[in-house]
């Protein structure tokens, strides 16, 4: 909870207003029964002047109460919203600073839950806090004192009731927060099974694992159900127990007043206000309990947020000016293991590419082509060895320089939702219409974009679902070339294009991006046959490095791939 | 509108087997409400009986007749009503808690079963996060809403 203090401090003014208004509200609430008592006495005596005078006061008090309540709600909401927004912004910028591996550690969906669900919990507790936190103790103490003043003789009834009510609450709130902790755990378990199942849904289906999976899920789900039911049972006991205790206290109080009515007749008129105060004490305790439960839930959420905040990005970029570098690439004995894996995915890789060259990478699926490309873009750092771009170790390059130098078209990339031009401007802020057209021409995308009613301002839906596979790839390539990068990596980026369009893209790249180093990862040898240099990958190693003619002549792995592909084409 | 109807059918499917529980809760809540409504009148009665007693006692002529007997009886009834209210309310909320917890549980497993029967196509067209959210936040929301709704309807 302490983490919240600096955030609340930014909204100090609103916070003070919320607290002051709540004090006014408590004052109005507490004073009402007293005034009512005076009015009742006056009515009994038939004292019209007092009735009128006190009646006005009573109405005034009610109005003050209402206004204070409204003001309190508004300003509490201000503070809560402000704190939540700032916290979310900080969390977001923290996540932005994360390396790719850090995001994978939490998983993207988990981070989203923390940014939405958990922050909402915090927002609710801040709101409730400013509405209740000063109100509960004030109301509690105030009602207690006033009840004492009203019937001093019955202090022990009050104390007795309070001991029982507080005892019951502490006991069940304690148990309840245990249960809430368990719930959180159970929800995570349910999530894990569901997620595993989702990821491997094809495997599950093709191996007819459904009954097993349902059994497994039922087990974790039942646990969650049982804890939820237990929480419900506890809540079920609370309310009746509170009200019964309070009403027993009322009955005892009246009984005592009855026994002593001949010696203390004045207490008769005080019964109603005494009961009011008893109920106010009770409500203070009930609200306090709810606040405690909400606080313990929010505390769990704060912990989850704190965990993200406390993570230091596993990759640091040097600060510095945007230094332009050339398009050379150099790998020097690079090995890499994915975080959490035991065996390296890339083993002792060395090669060089001169600026402006085209380099092809081929190899079986899982041989490490994508991984190698990710290292050039510094999505991960290698375990050992050095990667240089433009002759500079990429660990010594400021992030901005690296991003401007290397454009990476992902194997399965999608656009952000928005418009086409917004996506392009994310890469190149000041892209003009002509530049967009130029890029789209290279990617063979201009034809279909210009047929859209809004052309470059056409909407892009989530996961680019309003575009076909081939259109998505063309758009991704457009985005890749828009900033005219020194190095362009195309990871299987033309797989959904027909042979003719693919050829047109390559010709355009050759012509318009002549000085750009292009790294083309492809399944089909025909896509990279013209490359200046081809790397053949096999199980994380580079087993061949040369142009097509050299490799066909002397590389076994390459020959194998080439033979099978040619045979397949022959069949067609 | 047809969405609403479908939703109604969906809940009915999961809730219909609890009809006896709902019937019991309705009766219990009826009793409890009656107790709460009647109890304050006995409070008023007790106070006025006390006032009468005080008047009789103050007057020397009637002091001999003054008795707290009916006052005590009224207080006992008052207490009895609140005990009745508390027990019926306790049982009713206990049943409701059970129903909400278990029907959400059945819904969760039902959804998982359904997921197993879906075609792979469905998983291609929905993002994983989207589907997962249904297990956690959507069900959580349903649970809270149902809790709220049942409490509002019955209590
Ligand atoms: N994020 C990751 N965490 C752990 N292991 C990974 C990760 N991504 C890939 N791998 C593993 O690293 C190996 C190489 O994967 P990579 O994606 O580089 O292959 P690829 O050559 O691009 O294959 P494809 O032709 O199918 O795209 C594979 O065995 C894969 O299981
Ligand atoms: Mg790949």
XYZ file of C-alpha atoms and ligand atoms in Angstrom:
759
model
C 0.000 0.000 0.000
C 2.910 2.347 0.652
C 3.707 2.386 -3.049
C 0.521 4.352 -3.541
C 1.509 7.301 -1.348
C 3.599 9.169 -3.936
C 0.827 8.681 -6.473
C -1.843 10.017 -4.130
C 0.378 12.978 -3.272
C 0.115 14.214 -6.850
C -3.602 14.679 -6.222
C -3.142 16.214 -2.787
C -5.725 18.951 -3.305
C -8.488 16.584 -4.375
C -7.527 14.213 -1.574
C -7.881 16.959 1.057
C -11.248 18.000 -0.323
C -12.396 14.387 -0.206
C -11.289 14.039 3.415
C -12.778 17.342 4.565
C -16.080 16.551 2.908
C -16.175 13.156 4.557
C -15.671 14.781 7.945
C -18.611 17.078 7.254
C -20.627 14.055 6.231
C -19.821 12.210 9.453
C -20.710 15.254 11.513
C -24.089 15.499 9.790
C -24.782 11.795 10.191
C -23.903 11.774 13.866
C -25.737 14.924 14.817
C -29.016 13.964 13.220
C -30.271 11.549 15.935
C -29.452 14.132 18.612
C -31.472 16.838 16.894
C -34.240 14.374 16.293
C -34.309 13.658 20.005
C -34.685 17.384 20.770
C -37.465 17.699 18.200
C -39.263 14.662 19.645
C -39.101 16.133 23.133
C -40.435 19.410 21.778
C -43.272 17.593 20.027
C -44.159 15.806 23.238
C -44.186 19.143 25.068
C -46.015 20.896 22.230
C -43.291 23.562 22.026
C -43.938 24.867 18.484
C -41.103 27.413 18.415
C -38.484 24.786 19.192
C -40.017 22.337 16.729
C -39.730 24.925 13.968
C -36.241 26.094 14.888
C -34.783 22.629 15.358
C -36.681 21.317 12.341
C -34.937 23.863 10.124
C -31.611 22.863 11.638
C -32.422 19.226 10.950
C -33.174 19.943 7.280
C -30.021 22.056 6.999
C -28.017 19.209 8.456
C -29.511 16.752 5.987
C -28.633 19.067 3.072
C -25.062 19.481 4.351
C -24.845 15.711 4.559
C -26.015 15.205 0.993
C -23.742 17.892 -0.471
C -20.752 16.609 1.477
C -21.498 13.095 0.269
C -21.638 14.168 -3.368
C -18.454 16.231 -3.124
C -16.690 13.359 -1.409
C -17.703 10.907 -4.112
C -16.588 13.208 -6.922
C -13.197 14.001 -5.431
C -12.523 10.437 -4.311
C -13.219 9.339 -7.867
C -10.814 12.041 -9.131
C -8.023 10.809 -6.925
C -8.695 7.144 -7.705
C -8.838 7.728 -11.439
C -5.701 9.857 -11.363
C -3.740 7.329 -9.339
C -4.868 4.464 -11.568
C -4.029 6.359 -14.754
C -0.560 7.328 -13.543
C 0.131 3.849 -12.255
C -0.953 2.353 -15.552
C 1.208 4.814 -17.489
C 4.230 3.951 -15.345
C 3.575 0.258 -15.733
C 3.203 0.709 -19.464
C 6.449 2.608 -19.852
C 8.159 -0.001 -17.682
C 6.933 -2.722 -20.007
C 8.131 -0.647 -22.954
C 11.613 -0.691 -21.479
C 11.501 -4.489 -21.232
C 13.566 -6.653 -23.479
C 11.713 -9.214 -25.517
C 12.814 -11.911 -23.067
C 11.318 -10.006 -20.092
C 7.968 -9.804 -21.828
C 8.130 -13.517 -22.524
C 8.934 -14.198 -18.881
C 5.615 -12.699 -17.752
C 3.818 -13.558 -20.994
C 2.045 -10.814 -22.847
C -1.437 -11.796 -21.714
C -0.343 -11.813 -18.102
C 1.051 -8.295 -18.430
C -2.226 -7.174 -19.931
C -4.110 -8.609 -16.957
C -1.836 -6.673 -14.624
C -2.329 -3.479 -16.568
C -6.112 -3.789 -16.594
C -7.585 -6.028 -13.931
C -5.028 -5.398 -11.207
C -4.971 -1.660 -11.774
C -8.774 -1.647 -11.571
C -8.601 -3.333 -8.179
C -6.235 -0.625 -7.007
C -8.477 2.089 -8.393
C -11.425 0.666 -6.493
C -9.570 0.512 -3.206
C -8.322 4.097 -3.545
C -11.874 5.225 -4.255
C -13.270 3.229 -1.329
C -10.419 4.414 0.832
C -11.203 8.079 0.354
C -14.872 7.454 0.908
C -14.500 5.285 3.970
C -11.101 5.427 5.538
C -11.676 8.478 7.713
C -15.406 7.965 7.843
C -15.311 4.574 9.514
C -13.199 5.428 12.559
C -14.868 8.820 12.964
C -18.320 7.324 12.732
C -17.341 4.487 15.001
C -15.798 6.645 17.716
C -18.368 9.412 17.333
C -21.328 7.059 17.561
C -19.731 5.312 20.502
C -19.180 8.528 22.457
C -22.640 9.844 21.671
C -24.229 6.529 22.650
C -22.340 6.710 25.947
C -23.501 10.259 26.527
C -27.064 9.278 25.693
C -27.163 6.372 28.122
C -24.038 6.384 30.275
C -25.455 3.736 32.528
C -25.402 1.132 29.765
C -21.754 1.287 28.774
C -21.392 -2.463 29.252
C -24.142 -3.268 26.741
C -22.222 -1.236 24.173
C -18.883 -2.744 25.018
C -20.368 -6.250 25.000
C -21.909 -5.766 21.603
C -18.704 -4.317 20.226
C -16.580 -7.174 21.512
C -18.861 -9.740 19.907
C -19.197 -7.895 16.589
C -15.495 -7.095 16.319
C -14.566 -10.618 17.354
C -16.803 -12.188 14.734
C -15.530 -9.798 12.073
C -11.844 -10.293 12.795
C -12.262 -14.032 12.861
C -14.135 -14.254 9.585
C -12.151 -11.542 7.775
C -8.991 -13.375 8.693
C -10.386 -16.601 7.296
C -11.786 -14.808 4.306
C -8.462 -13.284 3.284
C -6.933 -16.775 3.433
C -9.663 -17.959 1.128
C -9.116 -15.039 -1.223
C -5.449 -15.925 -1.442
C -6.428 -19.492 -2.303
C -8.896 -18.267 -4.907
C -6.168 -16.306 -6.647
C -4.017 -19.427 -6.744
C -6.899 -21.550 -8.017
C -7.742 -19.047 -10.734
C -4.134 -19.187 -11.886
C -4.329 -23.009 -11.959
C -7.519 -22.979 -14.002
C -5.866 -20.508 -16.316
C -2.771 -22.627 -16.709
C -4.680 -25.759 -17.674
C -6.893 -23.796 -20.046
C -3.881 -22.081 -21.586
C -1.895 -25.286 -22.041
C -4.898 -26.845 -23.637
C -5.361 -23.863 -25.902
C -1.749 -23.805 -27.042
C -1.736 -27.477 -27.795
C -5.288 -27.725 -29.038
C -4.234 -29.364 -32.270
C -2.207 -31.972 -30.444
C -5.034 -32.599 -27.992
C -7.459 -33.069 -30.845
C -5.338 -35.191 -33.078
C -4.413 -37.550 -30.257
C -7.943 -37.716 -28.820
C -6.892 -36.392 -25.441
C -10.182 -34.626 -24.759
C -11.487 -36.854 -21.918
C -8.184 -36.653 -20.033
C -8.039 -32.921 -20.426
C -11.604 -32.500 -19.213
C -10.799 -34.582 -16.123
C -7.767 -32.482 -15.394
C -9.693 -29.274 -15.830
C -12.622 -30.467 -13.712
C -10.243 -31.122 -10.842
C -8.756 -27.632 -10.710
C -12.109 -26.064 -11.414
C -13.757 -27.954 -8.530
C -11.139 -26.677 -6.139
C -11.937 -23.123 -7.177
C -15.639 -23.804 -6.802
C -15.189 -25.123 -3.272
C -13.205 -22.125 -2.089
C -15.707 -19.778 -3.681
C -18.506 -21.579 -1.856
C -16.620 -21.302 1.438
C -16.258 -17.572 0.980
C -19.992 -17.437 0.303
C -20.806 -19.378 3.476
C -18.720 -16.992 5.539
C -20.535 -14.028 4.087
C -23.823 -15.804 4.764
C -23.034 -16.016 8.475
C -21.812 -12.447 8.865
C -24.905 -10.363 8.197
C -27.433 -12.344 10.265
C -24.902 -12.598 13.108
C -24.312 -8.841 13.147
C -27.955 -7.922 13.067
C -28.902 -10.465 15.690
C -26.181 -9.215 18.023
C -27.209 -5.614 17.520
C -30.853 -6.354 18.169
C -30.090 -8.383 21.260
C -28.160 -5.342 22.469
C -31.178 -3.161 21.706
C -33.490 -5.509 23.610
C -31.166 -5.563 26.617
C -30.889 -1.779 26.546
C -34.657 -1.365 26.500
C -35.069 -3.947 29.204
C -32.693 -2.035 31.471
C -34.394 1.249 30.696
C -37.632 -0.503 31.665
C -36.261 -1.763 34.961
C -35.025 1.715 35.897
C -37.730 3.818 34.303
C -39.021 4.992 37.676
C -35.651 6.356 38.751
C -34.436 7.582 35.319
C -37.578 8.413 33.329
C -35.594 10.663 30.908
C -33.978 7.619 29.300
C -37.298 6.705 27.767
C -36.983 9.522 25.212
C -33.364 8.610 24.515
C -34.111 5.056 23.382
C -34.485 5.905 19.677
C -31.276 7.891 19.424
C -29.438 5.194 21.385
C -30.643 2.610 18.858
C -29.548 4.863 15.983
C -26.052 5.074 17.414
C -25.928 1.325 17.947
C -26.793 0.801 14.293
C -24.219 3.372 13.181
C -21.550 1.544 15.144
C -22.632 -1.680 13.490
C -22.532 -0.191 9.998
C -19.098 1.262 10.663
C -17.849 -2.209 11.565
C -19.501 -3.824 8.538
C -18.084 -1.231 6.148
C -14.707 -1.500 7.799
C -14.794 -5.222 7.161
C -15.656 -4.810 3.514
C -12.895 -2.279 3.177
C -10.465 -4.712 4.751
C -11.448 -7.453 2.314
C -11.152 -5.105 -0.652
C -7.815 -3.909 0.698
C -6.431 -7.405 0.939
C -7.478 -8.130 -2.627
C -5.996 -4.851 -3.797
C -2.827 -5.684 -1.918
C -2.430 -8.855 -3.956
C -2.899 -6.791 -7.105
C -0.403 -4.208 -5.916
C 2.062 -7.005 -5.339
C 1.597 -8.201 -8.892
C 2.083 -4.672 -10.201
C 5.127 -4.214 -7.982
C 6.638 -7.370 -9.400
C 6.603 -5.847 -12.873
C 7.910 -2.526 -11.603
C 10.765 -4.224 -9.765
C 11.972 -6.104 -12.827
C 15.031 -4.498 -14.305
C 15.117 -4.842 -18.060
C 17.520 -7.659 -18.893
C 18.961 -5.654 -21.754
C 20.382 -2.173 -21.628
C 21.087 0.192 -24.442
C 23.878 2.692 -24.303
C 22.720 6.266 -24.156
C 23.920 8.399 -26.943
C 23.236 10.262 -30.098
C 21.703 8.709 -33.069
C 24.867 7.638 -34.870
C 24.419 6.564 -38.471
C 26.064 3.236 -39.282
C 26.490 1.342 -42.510
C 24.835 -1.922 -43.525
C 27.660 -4.403 -42.850
C 26.761 -7.358 -40.683
C 29.297 -9.458 -38.850
C 28.744 -12.491 -36.620
C 31.810 -13.598 -34.697
C 31.507 -16.987 -32.950
C 27.976 -16.290 -31.781
C 26.126 -18.814 -29.617
C 22.693 -18.335 -28.148
C 20.373 -20.187 -25.762
C 16.750 -19.188 -25.195
C 16.118 -18.184 -21.562
C 15.116 -21.314 -19.673
C 16.389 -23.693 -22.336
C 19.236 -26.048 -21.635
C 20.757 -26.518 -25.047
C 21.868 -23.666 -27.262
C 19.710 -22.902 -30.287
C 22.539 -21.235 -32.193
C 26.039 -22.664 -32.033
C 29.232 -20.861 -32.907
C 27.996 -18.847 -35.843
C 30.364 -16.674 -37.845
C 29.829 -14.892 -41.144
C 30.084 -11.455 -42.689
C 27.874 -9.532 -45.069
C 28.960 -6.412 -46.913
C 26.706 -3.379 -47.128
C 24.279 -3.576 -50.039
C 24.592 -7.327 -50.471
C 21.690 -9.697 -50.526
C 22.036 -12.675 -48.248
C 19.761 -15.702 -48.196
C 19.227 -18.047 -45.284
C 17.825 -21.524 -45.835
C 17.479 -24.547 -43.623
C 14.985 -27.001 -42.226
C 12.217 -25.820 -39.951
C 13.528 -25.276 -36.441
C 17.100 -24.938 -37.634
C 17.382 -21.455 -36.106
C 16.824 -19.056 -38.992
C 14.331 -16.840 -37.174
C 16.461 -16.928 -34.049
C 19.459 -15.670 -36.010
C 17.413 -12.839 -37.493
C 16.160 -11.859 -34.034
C 19.744 -11.499 -32.843
C 20.517 -9.017 -35.634
C 17.598 -6.898 -34.444
C 18.838 -7.409 -30.859
C 15.637 -8.912 -29.548
C 17.977 -11.134 -27.552
C 21.644 -10.891 -26.645
C 23.922 -13.820 -27.487
C 25.508 -15.944 -24.751
C 28.895 -15.494 -26.292
C 30.414 -13.962 -29.387
C 29.941 -10.534 -30.928
C 27.454 -9.216 -33.443
C 28.477 -6.103 -35.324
C 26.419 -3.850 -37.521
C 28.276 -1.271 -39.565
C 31.443 -2.370 -37.781
C 30.044 -1.511 -34.322
C 29.151 -4.072 -31.654
C 25.357 -3.753 -31.461
C 25.603 -3.657 -27.674
C 27.351 -0.302 -28.143
C 24.641 1.128 -30.363
C 21.911 3.379 -28.967
C 18.483 1.791 -29.414
C 17.384 4.457 -31.837
C 20.342 3.928 -34.162
C 19.787 0.192 -34.211
C 16.058 0.484 -34.912
C 16.702 2.942 -37.712
C 19.359 0.770 -39.246
C 17.604 -2.597 -39.040
C 14.078 -3.165 -40.310
C 12.697 -6.581 -39.501
C 9.662 -8.037 -41.278
C 8.520 -10.852 -39.012
C 7.602 -14.317 -40.147
C 4.028 -13.891 -39.016
C 3.718 -10.178 -38.608
C 0.546 -8.218 -38.312
C -0.192 -4.540 -38.326
C -1.521 -2.534 -35.399
C -5.172 -1.685 -35.499
C -5.750 1.810 -36.853
C -5.105 2.831 -40.427
C -2.495 1.843 -42.972
C -0.856 5.246 -42.876
C -0.791 5.262 -39.069
C 1.090 1.976 -39.184
C 3.599 3.358 -41.650
C 4.055 6.547 -39.641
C 4.873 4.490 -36.594
C 8.090 3.563 -38.355
C 8.657 6.843 -40.148
C 6.900 9.694 -38.407
C 7.070 12.150 -41.270
C 6.268 9.771 -44.123
C 4.712 11.674 -47.006
C 2.102 10.327 -49.408
C 4.759 9.943 -52.089
C 7.014 7.975 -49.771
C 4.162 5.694 -48.801
C 3.412 5.112 -52.442
C 7.064 4.393 -53.149
C 7.184 1.797 -50.354
C 3.899 0.216 -51.391
C 5.157 -0.036 -54.957
C 8.164 -2.010 -53.829
C 5.979 -4.361 -51.805
C 3.504 -4.754 -54.701
C 0.882 -3.399 -52.317
C -0.058 -0.186 -54.084
C -2.402 -1.946 -56.453
C -4.759 -3.224 -53.789
C -4.319 -0.274 -51.423
C -5.318 2.157 -54.147
C -8.408 0.128 -54.847
C -9.565 0.570 -51.219
C -12.110 3.393 -50.836
C -9.921 5.241 -48.335
C -6.601 4.116 -49.878
C -3.826 4.816 -47.338
C -6.297 5.862 -44.661
C -8.116 2.550 -44.882
C -8.799 1.004 -41.486
C -6.739 -1.911 -40.216
C -8.595 -4.149 -37.825
C -7.159 -6.037 -34.903
C -4.753 -8.735 -36.097
C -5.200 -7.177 -39.605
C -8.137 -9.532 -39.926
C -9.644 -7.457 -42.736
C -6.760 -8.322 -45.052
C -5.863 -11.566 -46.777
C -2.671 -13.450 -45.990
C -0.908 -12.119 -49.064
C -2.131 -8.566 -48.420
C -0.880 -8.747 -44.839
C 2.560 -9.721 -46.058
C 2.601 -6.939 -48.629
C 1.629 -4.422 -45.956
C 4.334 -5.734 -43.633
C 6.942 -5.359 -46.349
C 5.701 -1.840 -47.058
C 6.179 -1.028 -43.391
C 9.623 -2.629 -43.508
C 10.903 -0.513 -46.372
C 9.150 2.793 -45.655
C 12.099 4.250 -43.738
C 14.625 3.099 -46.336
C 16.649 1.086 -43.800
C 20.303 0.112 -44.147
C 19.452 -3.489 -43.342
C 16.178 -5.191 -44.228
C 15.358 -8.620 -42.837
C 12.563 -10.501 -44.562
C 11.707 -13.583 -42.527
C 9.617 -15.768 -44.792
C 7.918 -12.525 -45.722
C 6.828 -13.502 -49.203
C 5.571 -17.026 -48.507
C 1.964 -16.109 -49.214
C 2.761 -14.300 -52.462
C 2.422 -15.920 -55.858
C 5.656 -16.533 -57.733
C 5.148 -13.568 -60.053
C 4.521 -11.031 -57.287
C 7.438 -12.405 -55.327
C 9.671 -11.855 -58.300
C 8.352 -8.309 -58.733
C 9.078 -7.545 -55.058
C 12.626 -8.809 -55.447
C 13.224 -6.797 -58.584
C 11.886 -3.673 -56.917
C 14.115 -4.282 -53.889
C 17.111 -4.653 -56.176
C 16.297 -1.472 -57.996
C 14.987 0.880 -55.293
C 16.922 -0.396 -52.301
C 20.175 -1.058 -54.039
C 22.254 0.135 -51.103
C 20.259 -1.807 -48.537
C 21.602 -5.060 -47.169
C 18.750 -7.538 -47.488
C 18.587 -10.684 -45.401
C 16.046 -13.029 -46.936
C 14.924 -16.086 -45.009
C 13.023 -18.457 -47.250
C 11.680 -21.952 -47.531
C 12.020 -21.997 -51.287
C 15.452 -21.886 -52.818
C 13.966 -20.047 -55.795
C 13.430 -17.035 -53.484
C 17.113 -16.676 -52.706
C 18.747 -18.177 -55.748
C 20.127 -14.768 -56.822
C 21.575 -13.901 -53.432
C 25.212 -12.830 -53.244
C 25.640 -15.232 -50.393
C 23.513 -18.022 -48.948
C 23.820 -19.346 -45.401
C 22.689 -22.949 -45.012
C 21.535 -23.698 -41.485
C 21.212 -27.062 -39.863
C 20.377 -27.629 -36.203
C 21.645 -24.227 -35.068
C 24.846 -24.252 -37.093
C 25.838 -22.613 -40.334
C 26.858 -25.560 -42.481
C 27.211 -23.769 -45.768
C 28.165 -20.291 -46.934
C 28.436 -19.350 -50.580
C 26.406 -18.524 -53.658
C 23.965 -20.881 -55.312
C 26.433 -22.366 -57.768
C 29.064 -23.050 -55.144
C 26.550 -24.652 -52.777
C 24.936 -26.814 -55.426
C 28.407 -28.034 -56.255
C 29.665 -28.910 -52.803
C 27.112 -28.627 -49.982
C 25.278 -31.814 -49.065
C 22.499 -30.171 -47.023
C 21.870 -27.609 -49.743
C 21.856 -30.249 -52.467
C 19.296 -32.232 -50.486
C 16.945 -29.261 -50.124
C 17.408 -28.272 -53.725
C 16.739 -31.795 -54.989
C 13.480 -32.242 -53.065
C 12.222 -28.837 -54.146
C 13.073 -29.422 -57.766
C 11.389 -32.805 -57.676
C 8.253 -31.223 -56.241
C 8.232 -28.555 -58.925
C 8.642 -31.240 -61.504
C 5.527 -32.962 -60.228
C 3.586 -29.749 -60.536
C -32.856 -8.754 -28.194
C -32.339 -12.305 -29.364
C -28.977 -12.128 -27.604
C -30.809 -11.423 -24.396
C -33.132 -14.311 -25.022
C -30.197 -16.601 -25.670
C -28.523 -15.413 -22.502
C -31.733 -16.146 -20.628
C -31.833 -19.646 -22.040
C -28.179 -20.129 -21.167
C -28.651 -19.196 -17.521
C -31.849 -21.163 -17.302
C -29.988 -24.227 -18.546
C -27.506 -23.903 -15.710
C -29.927 -22.752 -13.035
C -32.971 -24.924 -13.584
C -31.670 -27.807 -11.525
C -31.548 -25.482 -8.540
C -35.278 -24.776 -8.622
C -35.811 -26.380 -5.223
C -33.093 -24.222 -3.720
C -34.677 -21.134 -5.219
C -38.087 -22.139 -3.870
C -36.654 -22.680 -0.388
C -34.840 -19.350 -0.452
C -37.991 -17.562 -1.553
C -39.958 -19.008 1.357
C -37.197 -18.337 3.872
C -36.706 -14.802 2.631
C -40.456 -14.287 2.875
C -40.367 -15.309 6.530
C -37.301 -13.231 7.252
C -38.816 -10.140 5.622
C -42.004 -10.595 7.585
C -39.984 -10.738 10.812
C -38.076 -7.555 9.950
C -41.255 -5.712 9.052
C -43.112 -6.750 12.188
C -40.277 -6.398 14.723
C -40.138 -2.574 14.897
C -43.851 -2.429 15.747
C -43.057 -4.467 18.837
C -40.282 -2.051 19.638
C -42.844 0.763 19.473
C -45.241 -1.287 21.547
C -42.594 -1.908 24.206
C -41.825 1.807 24.452
C -45.482 2.753 24.729
C -46.125 0.037 27.317
C -43.241 1.425 29.271
C -44.709 4.919 28.984
C -48.066 3.656 30.241
C -46.316 1.909 33.111
C -44.466 5.064 34.005
C -47.681 7.111 33.983
C -49.502 4.570 36.183
C -46.562 4.392 38.540
C -46.201 8.170 38.846
C -49.858 8.507 39.754
C -50.182 7.411 43.368
C -53.762 6.227 42.756
C -52.837 3.726 40.029
C -49.373 2.775 41.251
C -50.687 -0.504 42.615
C -51.844 -1.630 39.141
C -48.585 -0.749 37.401
C -46.870 -3.866 36.006
C -44.005 -4.572 33.656
C -45.405 -7.985 32.651
C -46.720 -7.105 29.193
C -43.581 -5.014 28.522
C -41.405 -8.046 29.155
C -43.598 -10.221 26.959
C -43.334 -7.725 24.106
C -39.565 -7.655 24.418
C -39.404 -11.427 24.207
C -41.498 -11.411 21.032
C -39.214 -8.717 19.633
C -36.177 -10.895 20.320
C -37.910 -13.980 18.940
C -38.663 -12.168 15.689
C -35.024 -11.195 15.228
C -33.857 -14.711 15.983
C -36.319 -15.931 13.351
C -35.038 -13.342 10.916
C -31.397 -14.256 11.541
C -31.865 -18.025 11.135
C -33.983 -17.823 7.991
C -31.615 -15.261 6.471
C -28.624 -17.409 7.339
C -30.039 -20.504 5.667
C -31.227 -18.546 2.628
C -27.891 -16.826 2.007
C -26.116 -20.123 2.564
C -28.209 -21.769 -0.164
C -27.638 -18.833 -2.521
C -23.888 -18.886 -1.928
C -23.909 -22.570 -2.792
C -25.932 -22.060 -5.937
C -23.766 -19.238 -7.302
C -20.508 -21.033 -6.584
C -21.575 -24.371 -8.014
C -23.403 -23.073 -11.068
C -20.392 -20.927 -12.036
C -18.256 -24.020 -11.585
C -20.508 -26.075 -13.845
C -20.444 -23.265 -16.393
C -16.657 -23.215 -16.338
C -16.336 -26.927 -16.946
C -19.139 -26.755 -19.528
C -17.213 -24.096 -21.394
C -14.078 -26.194 -21.329
C -15.978 -29.209 -22.682
C -17.396 -27.035 -25.404
C -13.906 -25.841 -26.241
C -12.820 -29.434 -26.782
C -15.612 -29.887 -29.287
C -14.818 -26.732 -31.251
C -13.123 -26.980 -34.581
C -9.569 -25.846 -34.920
C -10.854 -23.056 -37.137
C -12.379 -21.379 -34.093
C -8.987 -21.181 -32.390
C -7.420 -19.679 -35.463
C -9.968 -16.919 -35.624
C -9.882 -15.998 -31.919
C -6.819 -14.804 -30.104
C -5.690 -16.924 -27.163
C -5.909 -14.029 -24.747
C -9.479 -13.518 -25.810
C -10.444 -17.108 -25.106
C -8.573 -17.208 -21.813
C -10.274 -14.048 -20.651
C -13.549 -15.944 -20.817
C -12.329 -18.363 -18.174
C -11.224 -15.722 -15.764
C -12.645 -12.267 -16.030
C -15.841 -13.111 -17.892
C -16.771 -15.916 -15.519
C -15.737 -13.764 -12.583
C -18.048 -11.039 -13.832
C -20.884 -13.507 -14.266
C -20.283 -14.771 -10.732
C -20.343 -11.270 -9.279
C -23.356 -10.243 -11.317
C -25.236 -13.387 -10.367
C -24.360 -12.929 -6.728
C -25.574 -9.356 -6.918
C -28.705 -10.234 -8.863
C -29.706 -13.111 -6.605
C -29.130 -11.010 -3.516
C -31.166 -8.156 -5.007
C -33.955 -10.468 -6.075
C -34.174 -12.431 -2.887
C -32.789 -10.356 -0.031
N 10.889 -18.078 -27.833
C 11.472 -19.287 -27.827
N 11.792 -19.869 -26.656
C 12.387 -21.085 -26.632
N 12.720 -21.793 -27.734
C 12.429 -21.265 -28.932
C 11.791 -19.990 -29.035
N 11.617 -19.712 -30.341
C 12.136 -20.787 -31.024
N 12.636 -21.704 -30.184
C 13.309 -22.951 -30.574
O 14.501 -22.651 -31.250
C 14.671 -23.488 -32.365
C 14.864 -22.659 -33.623
O 13.691 -21.933 -33.904
P 13.566 -20.883 -35.085
O 12.285 -20.192 -34.932
O 14.783 -20.053 -35.111
O 13.527 -21.853 -36.347
P 13.374 -21.477 -37.881
O 14.593 -21.970 -38.540
O 13.031 -20.049 -38.052
O 12.152 -22.410 -38.298
P 10.992 -22.120 -39.390
O 11.547 -22.414 -40.710
O 9.944 -23.113 -39.007
O 10.547 -20.704 -39.213
C 13.465 -24.386 -32.447
O 13.835 -25.645 -31.942
C 12.463 -23.760 -31.536
O 11.720 -24.740 -30.850
Mg 11.350 -19.071 -38.617
